[in-house]
Coordinates of C-alpha atoms in Angstrom, one line a residue:
M1 CA 92.9 84.2 21.2
T2 CA 96.4 85.7 21.0
G3 CA 99.1 83.4 22.1
D4 CA 102.4 84.1 23.9
D5 CA 104.4 84.2 20.6
G6 CA 102.4 87.1 19.3
L7 CA 103.0 89.2 22.4
A8 CA 106.7 88.5 22.8
G9 CA 108.6 91.8 23.5
Q10 CA 105.4 93.8 23.5
R11 CA 103.4 95.5 26.3
P12 CA 100.3 93.4 27.0
A13 CA 97.1 94.8 25.8
P14 CA 94.3 95.4 28.4
G15 CA 92.9 92.0 29.3
G16 CA 95.7 90.1 27.6
G17 CA 97.2 88.8 30.8
A18 CA 93.8 87.5 31.9
H19 CA 93.2 85.8 28.6
R20 CA 96.6 84.1 28.7
A21 CA 96.0 83.0 32.3
S22 CA 92.6 81.6 31.3
A23 CA 94.1 79.5 28.6
L24 CA 96.8 78.2 31.0
V25 CA 94.2 77.3 33.6
E26 CA 92.0 75.5 31.1
A27 CA 94.9 73.5 29.7
A28 CA 96.2 72.7 33.2
R29 CA 92.7 71.7 34.4
D30 CA 92.1 69.3 31.6
A31 CA 95.6 67.7 31.9
H32 CA 95.1 67.4 35.7
A33 CA 91.7 65.8 35.3
R34 CA 93.1 63.2 33.0
A35 CA 96.2 62.5 35.2
T36 CA 94.2 62.1 38.4
S37 CA 91.4 59.9 37.1
A38 CA 93.2 56.6 38.0
P39 CA 92.8 55.0 41.4
V40 CA 95.3 55.9 44.1
D41 CA 95.2 53.0 46.5
P42 CA 94.7 53.3 49.5
V43 CA 93.3 56.9 49.3
T44 CA 91.2 56.6 46.1
A45 CA 87.9 58.0 47.5
V46 CA 89.4 61.1 49.2
H47 CA 91.7 61.8 46.3
A48 CA 89.0 61.5 43.7
A49 CA 86.8 63.9 45.7
A50 CA 89.6 66.5 45.9
A51 CA 90.4 66.1 42.2
R52 CA 86.7 66.6 41.2
R53 CA 86.4 69.7 43.4
W54 CA 89.6 71.1 41.9
T55 CA 88.4 70.5 38.4
A56 CA 85.0 72.3 39.1
G57 CA 86.8 75.2 40.8
L58 CA 89.3 75.6 38.0
R59 CA 86.4 75.7 35.5
V60 CA 85.0 78.8 37.3
A61 CA 88.5 80.3 37.5
A62 CA 89.0 80.1 33.8
A63 CA 85.5 81.6 33.1
A64 CA 86.2 84.4 35.5
L65 CA 89.6 85.2 33.8
T66 CA 87.9 85.1 30.4
E67 CA 85.3 87.6 31.6
V68 CA 88.0 90.0 32.9
G69 CA 89.9 89.6 29.7
D70 CA 86.8 90.4 27.6
G71 CA 85.9 93.4 29.8
R72 CA 82.4 91.9 30.4
H73 CA 80.8 93.2 33.5
D74 CA 77.1 93.1 32.9
E75 CA 76.1 89.7 31.6
P76 CA 76.4 86.2 33.1
S77 CA 78.9 83.7 31.9
Q78 CA 78.1 82.2 28.5
E79 CA 78.8 78.7 29.9
L80 CA 75.5 78.9 31.8
S81 CA 73.7 77.6 28.7
A82 CA 74.6 74.2 30.0
L83 CA 72.3 74.7 32.9
S84 CA 69.3 74.4 30.7
A85 CA 70.0 70.7 30.0
P86 CA 67.6 68.3 31.6
P87 CA 69.1 67.4 35.0
A88 CA 69.5 63.9 36.4
R89 CA 66.8 63.2 38.9
P90 CA 68.2 63.0 42.5
A91 CA 67.7 59.8 44.4
P92 CA 64.6 60.1 46.6
P93 CA 65.1 60.3 50.4
A94 CA 64.9 57.1 52.4
P95 CA 61.5 56.6 54.1
S96 CA 62.8 57.1 57.6
A97 CA 65.8 58.3 59.5
T98 CA 68.4 55.8 60.5
V99 CA 70.5 55.4 63.7
R100 CA 74.1 54.5 63.3
A101 CA 76.3 53.0 66.0
P102 CA 79.2 54.9 67.5
S103 CA 82.6 55.4 65.8
P104 CA 81.2 56.9 62.5
R105 CA 83.4 57.3 59.5
G106 CA 83.3 59.7 56.6
L107 CA 85.5 59.6 53.6
A108 CA 88.5 60.1 55.7
G109 CA 89.5 56.9 57.4
L110 CA 88.4 54.5 54.6
A111 CA 92.0 53.7 53.7
T112 CA 93.0 52.5 57.2
A113 CA 90.0 50.2 57.9
A114 CA 91.7 47.2 56.3
A115 CA 95.0 48.1 57.9
E116 CA 93.4 48.1 61.4
A117 CA 91.9 44.7 60.7
V118 CA 95.2 43.2 59.7
V119 CA 97.1 44.7 62.6
G120 CA 94.4 43.3 64.9
A121 CA 95.0 39.9 63.4
L122 CA 98.8 40.2 64.0
W123 CA 98.2 41.1 67.6
R124 CA 95.9 38.2 68.2
T125 CA 98.4 35.8 66.6
L126 CA 101.3 37.2 68.6
D127 CA 99.2 36.7 71.7
R128 CA 98.6 33.0 70.8
V129 CA 102.4 32.6 70.1
G130 CA 103.2 34.2 73.4
S131 CA 100.8 32.0 75.4
A132 CA 101.6 28.8 73.5
G133 CA 101.9 25.9 75.9
F134 CA 103.8 22.7 75.2
S135 CA 103.4 19.7 77.4
L136 CA 106.5 18.0 78.9
D137 CA 104.6 14.7 79.1
P138 CA 106.1 12.4 76.4
R139 CA 102.6 11.1 75.8
D140 CA 101.6 14.5 74.4
A141 CA 104.4 14.6 71.8
A142 CA 102.0 14.3 68.9
A143 CA 99.8 17.1 70.2
N144 CA 102.9 19.3 70.6
L145 CA 103.9 18.7 67.0
R146 CA 100.4 19.7 65.9
T147 CA 100.5 22.8 68.0
A148 CA 103.8 23.9 66.6
A149 CA 102.7 23.4 63.1
A150 CA 99.4 25.3 63.7
L151 CA 101.2 28.2 65.2
A152 CA 103.6 28.4 62.2
A153 CA 100.7 28.3 59.8
R154 CA 98.8 31.0 61.7
A155 CA 101.8 33.3 61.8
R156 CA 102.5 32.8 58.1
R157 CA 98.9 33.8 57.2
A158 CA 98.9 36.8 59.5
A159 CA 102.3 38.2 58.7
T160 CA 102.9 37.5 55.0
R161 CA 100.1 39.7 53.7
P162 CA 101.9 42.8 52.3
P163 CA 100.8 46.3 53.3
P164 CA 98.2 47.9 51.0
G165 CA 98.8 50.8 48.6
D166 CA 100.3 51.5 45.2
A167 CA 103.4 53.6 45.7
A168 CA 103.7 54.2 41.9
A169 CA 100.1 55.4 41.6
S170 CA 100.6 57.8 44.5
G171 CA 103.8 59.1 42.9
R172 CA 102.1 59.7 39.6
A173 CA 99.2 61.5 41.3
A174 CA 101.8 63.7 43.2
D175 CA 103.5 64.6 39.9
A176 CA 100.1 65.6 38.4
W177 CA 99.3 67.9 41.4
R178 CA 102.8 69.5 41.2
A179 CA 102.4 70.0 37.5
L180 CA 99.1 71.8 38.2
A181 CA 100.7 74.0 40.8
D182 CA 103.5 75.0 38.3
A183 CA 100.9 75.9 35.7
L184 CA 98.8 77.9 38.2
D185 CA 102.0 79.8 39.2
A186 CA 102.4 80.7 35.5
A187 CA 98.8 81.8 35.3
T188 CA 99.2 83.9 38.4
R189 CA 102.2 85.7 36.8
E190 CA 100.1 86.5 33.8
V191 CA 97.2 87.8 35.8
A192 CA 99.6 90.1 37.7
T193 CA 100.0 92.1 34.4
D194 CA 96.2 92.8 34.2
G195 CA 95.0 95.5 36.6
A196 CA 91.4 94.5 36.0
A197 CA 91.8 91.1 37.5
G198 CA 91.0 92.2 41.1
D199 CA 91.6 89.4 43.6
L200 CA 91.8 86.6 41.0
A201 CA 95.6 86.7 41.2
S202 CA 95.6 86.0 45.0
R203 CA 93.0 83.3 44.6
L204 CA 95.1 81.6 41.8
E205 CA 98.1 81.9 44.1
D206 CA 96.2 80.1 46.9
T207 CA 95.0 77.5 44.4
A208 CA 98.6 76.8 43.4
A209 CA 99.6 76.5 47.0
G210 CA 96.8 74.0 47.6
A211 CA 97.8 71.9 44.6
R212 CA 101.4 71.9 45.9
R213 CA 100.2 70.8 49.3
A214 CA 98.3 67.9 47.7
G215 CA 101.3 66.9 45.7
A216 CA 103.5 66.9 48.8
A217 CA 101.0 64.7 50.7
L218 CA 100.8 62.2 47.9
A219 CA 104.6 62.1 47.5
A220 CA 105.0 61.5 51.2
L221 CA 102.5 58.6 50.9
A222 CA 104.3 57.1 48.0
D223 CA 107.6 57.2 49.9
A224 CA 105.9 55.6 53.0
L225 CA 104.3 52.9 50.9
A226 CA 107.6 52.0 49.2
R227 CA 109.4 51.8 52.6
A228 CA 106.6 49.7 54.0
R229 CA 106.9 47.2 51.1
T230 CA 110.6 47.0 51.5
G231 CA 110.4 46.6 55.3
H232 CA 107.9 43.8 54.9
G233 CA 110.6 41.7 53.2
A234 CA 112.0 40.9 56.7
V235 CA 108.9 38.9 57.4
R236 CA 109.8 36.1 55.0
T237 CA 113.3 35.9 56.3
A238 CA 112.0 35.4 59.9
L239 CA 109.5 32.8 58.7
R240 CA 112.2 30.8 56.9
R241 CA 114.1 30.7 60.2
A242 CA 111.0 29.6 62.0
A243 CA 110.4 26.9 59.4
A244 CA 113.9 25.5 60.0
D245 CA 113.1 25.1 63.7
L246 CA 109.8 23.5 63.2
P247 CA 109.8 20.1 65.0
R248 CA 109.3 17.2 62.7
R249 CA 109.9 14.4 65.2
P250 CA 109.3 14.2 68.9
R251 CA 113.0 14.4 69.7
D252 CA 113.1 17.8 67.9
L253 CA 110.8 19.5 70.5
G254 CA 113.9 21.0 72.0
R255 CA 113.9 23.5 69.1
V256 CA 110.5 24.9 70.1
D257 CA 112.0 27.9 71.8
G258 CA 113.8 28.9 68.6
L259 CA 110.5 28.4 66.7
L260 CA 108.6 30.7 69.0
A261 CA 111.3 33.3 68.9
H262 CA 111.4 33.4 65.1
L263 CA 107.6 33.5 64.9
R264 CA 107.5 36.5 67.2
E265 CA 110.2 38.1 65.1
A266 CA 108.1 37.5 61.9
L267 CA 105.0 39.0 63.5
A268 CA 106.9 42.0 64.8
A269 CA 108.3 42.6 61.4
G270 CA 104.8 42.6 60.0
F271 CA 103.6 45.2 62.5
G272 CA 105.9 48.0 61.4
P273 CA 105.1 48.2 57.7
W274 CA 101.4 47.9 58.2
R275 CA 101.4 50.6 60.9
A276 CA 103.6 52.8 58.8
A277 CA 101.3 52.4 55.7
A278 CA 98.2 53.1 57.8
T279 CA 99.7 56.2 59.4
A280 CA 100.8 57.6 56.0
A281 CA 97.4 57.0 54.5
R282 CA 95.6 58.8 57.4
R283 CA 97.9 61.8 57.0
C284 CA 97.4 61.9 53.3
E285 CA 93.7 61.7 53.6
A286 CA 93.6 64.5 56.1
E287 CA 95.7 66.7 53.8
L288 CA 93.6 65.9 50.7
A289 CA 90.4 66.7 52.6
A290 CA 91.9 70.0 53.7
V291 CA 93.0 70.8 50.2
R292 CA 89.5 70.0 48.9
A293 CA 87.8 72.3 51.5
A294 CA 90.3 75.1 50.8
M295 CA 89.6 75.5 47.1
P296 CA 89.3 79.3 46.6
F297 CA 86.8 79.1 43.7
P298 CA 83.2 77.9 43.7
D299 CA 82.2 74.4 42.6
G300 CA 80.4 75.6 39.5
L301 CA 78.6 78.5 37.8
A302 CA 75.2 79.8 38.7
P303 CA 72.3 81.5 36.9
G304 CA 72.4 85.3 36.9
L305 CA 75.9 85.7 38.2
R306 CA 79.1 86.2 36.2
A307 CA 81.9 83.8 37.2
A308 CA 84.0 86.6 38.6
E309 CA 81.1 88.0 40.5
L310 CA 80.3 84.5 41.9
T311 CA 83.9 84.0 42.9
A312 CA 83.9 87.3 44.8
L313 CA 80.9 85.9 46.8
H314 CA 82.7 82.6 47.6
A315 CA 84.8 81.8 50.6
P316 CA 86.7 78.5 51.1
G317 CA 85.6 76.0 53.8
S318 CA 82.0 76.4 54.8
G319 CA 81.6 79.1 52.1
R320 CA 80.0 82.5 52.5
P321 CA 76.2 82.5 53.1
P322 CA 74.1 82.0 51.3
L323 CA 76.2 80.5 48.5
V324 CA 77.7 77.6 50.4
D325 CA 78.5 74.7 48.1
G326 CA 75.3 72.8 48.6
V327 CA 73.2 75.8 47.8
L328 CA 74.8 76.3 44.5
R329 CA 74.3 72.7 43.5
R330 CA 70.6 72.8 44.4
A331 CA 70.2 76.1 42.6
R332 CA 71.6 74.7 39.4
Y333 CA 69.4 71.6 39.7
E334 CA 66.2 73.7 40.3
Y335 CA 67.1 76.1 37.4
A336 CA 67.7 73.2 35.0
R337 CA 64.4 71.5 35.7
L338 CA 62.3 74.7 35.2
P339 CA 60.2 75.1 32.0
A340 CA 61.7 77.6 29.6
T341 CA 59.2 80.3 30.4
D342 CA 59.9 80.0 34.2
R343 CA 63.7 80.0 33.5
A344 CA 63.2 83.3 31.6
A345 CA 61.2 84.7 34.6
V346 CA 64.0 83.7 37.0
D347 CA 66.6 85.3 34.7
A348 CA 64.5 88.5 34.7
A349 CA 64.3 88.5 38.5
L350 CA 68.0 88.0 38.8
A351 CA 68.8 90.6 36.2
G352 CA 66.6 93.2 38.0
A353 CA 68.1 92.6 41.4
A354 CA 69.7 95.5 43.1
S355 CA 73.1 93.9 43.8
A356 CA 75.2 90.8 43.5
R357 CA 74.4 90.0 47.2
T358 CA 70.7 90.2 46.4
R359 CA 71.1 87.9 43.5
A360 CA 72.9 85.4 45.8
W361 CA 69.8 85.4 48.1
L362 CA 67.5 84.9 45.2
L363 CA 69.6 81.9 44.1
A364 CA 69.3 80.5 47.7
L365 CA 65.5 81.0 47.4
L366 CA 65.6 79.1 44.1
A367 CA 67.6 76.3 45.7
A368 CA 65.0 76.0 48.5
G369 CA 62.4 75.1 45.8
H370 CA 60.6 78.4 45.3
G371 CA 59.6 79.6 41.8
P372 CA 59.8 82.8 39.8
T373 CA 57.0 84.6 41.6
A374 CA 58.7 84.2 45.0
L375 CA 62.0 85.4 43.5
H376 CA 60.4 88.6 42.1
R377 CA 58.7 89.3 45.4
L378 CA 62.0 88.9 47.4
A379 CA 63.9 91.0 44.8
R380 CA 61.3 93.7 45.3
H381 CA 61.4 93.5 49.1
L382 CA 65.2 93.7 49.2
A383 CA 65.5 96.5 46.6
D384 CA 66.1 99.1 49.3
R385 CA 67.3 96.8 52.1
D386 CA 70.5 95.1 53.2
P387 CA 69.8 91.6 51.9
D388 CA 72.0 90.0 54.6
A389 CA 70.1 91.8 57.4
S390 CA 66.8 90.7 56.0
S391 CA 67.5 87.1 55.1
D392 CA 70.5 85.8 57.1
P393 CA 69.7 84.4 60.5
V394 CA 73.4 83.9 61.3
R395 CA 74.1 87.6 60.8
H396 CA 71.0 88.4 62.9
L397 CA 72.4 86.3 65.8
A398 CA 76.0 87.5 65.3
A399 CA 74.8 91.1 65.7
G400 CA 73.6 90.3 69.2
R401 CA 69.9 89.9 68.4
T402 CA 68.6 86.7 70.0
L403 CA 66.2 84.0 68.9
R404 CA 65.5 82.3 72.1
Q405 CA 63.6 79.0 72.7
P406 CA 60.2 79.8 74.3
D407 CA 60.3 77.1 77.0
D408 CA 62.4 74.3 78.5
L409 CA 61.2 71.7 76.1
T410 CA 61.7 73.4 72.8
C411 CA 65.5 73.6 72.4
G412 CA 65.3 71.0 69.6
S413 CA 62.4 72.7 67.9
S414 CA 64.1 76.1 68.1
S415 CA 67.3 74.6 66.5
L416 CA 65.2 73.0 63.7
V417 CA 63.5 76.3 63.0
V418 CA 66.9 78.1 62.7
A419 CA 68.0 75.2 60.4
R420 CA 65.0 76.0 58.2
M421 CA 65.8 79.7 58.2
V422 CA 69.4 78.9 57.1
R423 CA 68.2 76.7 54.2
D424 CA 65.2 78.7 53.1
P425 CA 65.4 82.5 52.8
A426 CA 61.5 82.6 52.6
V427 CA 61.3 81.4 56.2
A428 CA 64.2 83.6 57.3
T429 CA 62.7 86.8 55.7
W430 CA 59.4 86.1 57.3
V431 CA 60.9 85.7 60.8
L432 CA 63.4 88.5 60.5
D433 CA 61.4 91.1 58.4
G434 CA 57.8 89.9 58.7
Y435 CA 57.5 89.6 55.0
D436 CA 56.2 86.3 53.4
V437 CA 57.3 85.9 49.8
R438 CA 55.0 83.0 49.4
T439 CA 51.8 85.0 50.1
D440 CA 53.0 88.6 49.7
E441 CA 51.7 89.4 53.2
R442 CA 53.3 91.3 56.0
D443 CA 53.3 90.7 59.8
A444 CA 53.7 93.5 62.4
R445 CA 54.9 91.3 65.3
T446 CA 58.5 91.0 66.5
P447 CA 60.9 88.5 65.1
Q448 CA 60.8 86.6 68.4
D449 CA 57.0 86.4 68.2
R450 CA 57.2 84.9 64.7
F451 CA 60.0 82.6 65.7
E452 CA 58.1 81.2 68.6
E453 CA 55.1 80.5 66.4
L454 CA 57.2 78.4 64.1
V455 CA 58.9 76.7 67.1
R456 CA 55.5 75.6 68.5
Q457 CA 54.4 74.3 65.1
T458 CA 57.6 72.4 64.8
K459 CA 57.3 71.0 68.3
A460 CA 53.8 69.7 67.4
R461 CA 55.1 67.9 64.3
T462 CA 58.1 66.3 66.0
D463 CA 56.0 65.1 69.0
D464 CA 53.8 63.2 66.6
P465 CA 55.1 59.6 66.4
R466 CA 53.7 59.1 62.9
D467 CA 56.2 59.4 60.1
D468 CA 53.4 60.6 57.8
P469 CA 50.3 61.9 59.6
A470 CA 48.2 61.4 56.4
R471 CA 48.8 57.6 56.6
G472 CA 47.2 57.3 60.0
W473 CA 48.3 55.1 62.9
A474 CA 49.4 52.0 60.9
P475 CA 52.3 50.2 62.8
R476 CA 54.7 50.7 60.0
N477 CA 54.0 54.5 60.1
L478 CA 55.0 54.8 63.7
S479 CA 58.5 55.7 65.0
A480 CA 60.0 54.5 68.3
P481 CA 58.2 56.0 71.4
W482 CA 59.6 59.1 72.9
P483 CA 58.1 61.2 75.8
P484 CA 57.4 64.8 74.7
A485 CA 58.6 65.9 78.1
A486 CA 62.1 64.7 77.1
G487 CA 62.3 67.2 74.2
T488 CA 62.8 66.3 70.5
A489 CA 63.5 62.7 69.6
P490 CA 66.7 62.4 67.4
W491 CA 64.9 60.4 64.8
A492 CA 62.0 63.0 64.7
A493 CA 64.6 65.7 64.3
A494 CA 66.2 63.7 61.4
R495 CA 62.8 63.4 59.8
E496 CA 62.1 67.1 60.1
L497 CA 65.5 68.0 58.6
R498 CA 64.8 65.6 55.7
Q499 CA 61.4 67.2 55.1
G500 CA 63.0 70.6 54.9
S501 CA 65.9 69.7 52.7
G502 CA 65.0 66.6 50.6
V503 CA 68.1 64.9 52.0
D504 CA 67.9 62.0 54.3
H505 CA 69.6 62.4 57.7
R506 CA 71.1 59.9 60.1
V507 CA 71.6 59.9 63.8
E508 CA 75.2 59.1 64.9
L509 CA 75.5 58.2 68.5
V510 CA 78.7 59.3 70.3
D511 CA 80.6 57.2 72.8
K512 CA 81.3 59.8 75.4
G513 CA 84.2 57.7 76.9
S514 CA 86.1 57.6 73.5
A515 CA 88.1 60.6 72.5
R516 CA 88.3 59.1 69.0
D517 CA 84.5 58.8 68.8
R518 CA 84.1 62.4 69.9
A519 CA 86.6 63.5 67.2
A520 CA 84.7 61.6 64.6
A521 CA 81.5 63.3 65.7
F522 CA 83.2 66.7 65.4
R523 CA 84.4 65.7 61.9
S524 CA 80.8 64.9 61.0
L525 CA 79.6 68.4 62.1
V526 CA 82.4 70.0 60.0
D527 CA 81.7 67.9 57.0
A528 CA 78.0 68.7 57.1
T529 CA 78.4 72.5 57.6
D530 CA 81.2 72.5 54.9
A531 CA 78.5 71.3 52.4
G532 CA 76.0 73.9 53.5
S533 CA 73.9 71.6 55.8
P534 CA 73.1 72.6 59.4
A535 CA 73.6 69.7 61.8
L536 CA 72.1 69.0 65.2
L537 CA 74.2 68.2 68.3
Y538 CA 72.6 66.5 71.3
V539 CA 74.5 67.3 74.6
G540 CA 73.9 66.4 78.2
N541 CA 75.5 65.1 81.3
D542 CA 77.0 61.6 82.0
L543 CA 73.5 60.1 82.4
S544 CA 71.4 61.4 79.5
P545 CA 71.1 64.0 76.7
R546 CA 69.5 67.1 78.0
H547 CA 69.9 69.8 75.3
V548 CA 69.9 70.3 71.5
V549 CA 72.0 72.9 69.6
L550 CA 72.6 73.6 65.9
A551 CA 76.0 73.6 64.1
L552 CA 75.9 76.3 61.5
A553 CA 79.4 76.7 60.1
H554 CA 83.0 76.2 60.9
D555 CA 86.3 78.0 60.5
E556 CA 89.8 77.7 61.9
R557 CA 88.6 78.4 65.4
G558 CA 86.0 75.6 65.4
V559 CA 82.3 74.9 64.8
Q560 CA 79.9 77.8 65.1
V561 CA 76.8 76.7 67.1
Y562 CA 73.4 78.2 67.7
E563 CA 72.6 77.8 71.4
P564 CA 68.8 78.2 71.8
S565 CA 68.5 78.5 75.6
R566 CA 70.1 82.0 75.3
G567 CA 69.4 82.4 71.6
V568 CA 73.0 83.2 70.7
L569 CA 76.0 81.9 68.8
R570 CA 78.8 80.1 70.4
T571 CA 82.1 78.6 69.0
V572 CA 83.3 75.2 70.0
S573 CA 86.9 74.2 69.0
R574 CA 87.9 70.7 68.2
D575 CA 90.0 70.4 71.4
Q576 CA 87.1 71.6 73.5
F577 CA 84.7 69.1 71.9
V578 CA 87.1 66.1 72.1
G579 CA 88.1 67.0 75.7
S580 CA 84.5 67.9 76.8
G581 CA 85.8 71.3 77.6
F582 CA 82.8 73.2 76.2
S583 CA 79.6 74.3 77.9
L584 CA 76.4 74.6 75.8
G585 CA 73.4 75.5 78.0
S586 CA 75.6 74.3 80.9
W587 CA 75.9 70.8 79.3
R588 CA 79.3 69.3 78.4
Q589 CA 78.9 65.8 77.1
P590 CA 78.1 65.1 73.4
W591 CA 75.6 62.3 72.9
A592 CA 74.6 62.3 69.3
V593 CA 74.8 64.3 66.0
V594 CA 72.2 64.4 63.3
V595 CA 73.8 64.9 59.9
P596 CA 73.1 64.3 56.2
S597 CA 73.4 60.6 55.3
R598 CA 74.4 61.2 51.7
E599 CA 75.9 64.0 49.8
P600 CA 74.1 67.2 50.5
G601 CA 72.9 69.4 47.6
R602 CA 70.5 67.0 46.0
H603 CA 67.1 68.4 46.3
A604 CA 63.7 68.3 44.6
A605 CA 60.8 70.5 45.5
R606 CA 58.5 67.7 44.8
E607 CA 60.0 65.6 47.6
V608 CA 59.7 68.2 50.3
G609 CA 56.2 69.4 49.7
L610 CA 57.1 72.9 48.4
R611 CA 54.8 74.5 45.9
R612 CA 56.1 76.8 43.2
R613 CA 54.6 80.3 43.0

């Protein structure tokens, strides 16, 4: 590869800028991965997730730039050979869905849990100090001395614990992200000299901006943590004053007022630093989560698609269907576990596809657990069709074509069928086009007719209280009772989603009276759709849940929701959700969400009962 020294003062050759940019991105990626591998207390989990996502995206960026520099437009990336390595087996799904109490937490918020506990302890101690009573009866002098000593000890325990966090580690991480941003700026300038790079320059520019945003958030956290530690020094000064006023003999009880004043001063001094550290950690976590979601490059390569081609199909946030992040991970897993002959057949199906969009839908079909025969059939079916119109239920609904629940009791079943269509192009193509890639058969009925058939089948499954009908009516095989007239039980919906995805789902109850809890539920919907997993939302009135809808994606406007009573798409913003200012089927109160209980994207066809063809 030609270096900068060999090109000094010369006009760059075609592809030279892209080659130099690729080298810069690779070097910056590796340096950044090393520099961000250490813990960054108190935001370690969120920071590590953002750093891993950035490393994966930069790997794709470097491969795309290399392809442009080499002028390769017909063959997939050479790095795909790594996909043939035996994959790690995903953890099997849990035997049943779980119900979690209100106030759920994702990655965001982990840093402030300890802070909230300590602040609570400070408040409780301050309350005890404020309500401390000392008897004026001389006979109670000994008890008064013990009370004063106990208050001083309690205040010392509550107030002397320093705020969490490592300002130096946050500062080092900030420097690493800023260094990455500078390197990406240099790579962007190199790409600008190469006319064949397409939109890679703008994506690199966005990547640099994201890295700079992460650096600014971590630098702000470092400053806040350093100030909090400095401010916490006032606690010991106030405690020393309180210690000087501590009564040691009955005649010293006159100094109790000074003791209480200094204890309150010490506790108040402890509040500020802890609160400041917790606020800074929350802000930093939110920024890092946003940076992770905004990565403009995919999270890895995929069979049958060049890195540049795959990048063009990717969108930040929820991604662009069908290649949202979870789909790519599942496709890579399924491809890697195929025998060599089946991998060759998949490669042939992908190579023979009519367009990059068709190849994307074939990868989604692979991710759903279907084998080479189904891929060849879908490729043949889509040869003279718009693949999005044939396989994308969201596009079908966005175009004003409805998929309506057949009766008042099937809102949950209808939402679950749309969730299957989103995850499995075989189901979507059968409903929308009447073609079954599993059997090579065609159906002449309308999409609504085929949809209603699946809805009724799903309703029968979810009404069955047995977790596994093949195991009979053993007590351990039965779920909690739920009247079919009340619709779909949340745990039955979670079980159905698990059977369709290989990923266990949990039910998160929402405290309708808590804006914070509604905000956490909204965050859970965003997190699920961001990873390519549809999520259910139970809504109702103040008395009970009455309706089920499906969260499909999100953007800057809010969460996109399939509303089955009208069979259409709706968008609910965060402010509407938190303030109960939305209306879905005329219902306004969120009651529960059903979301993946572990990282989406792990999938095994064996676990979900799919048979390869």
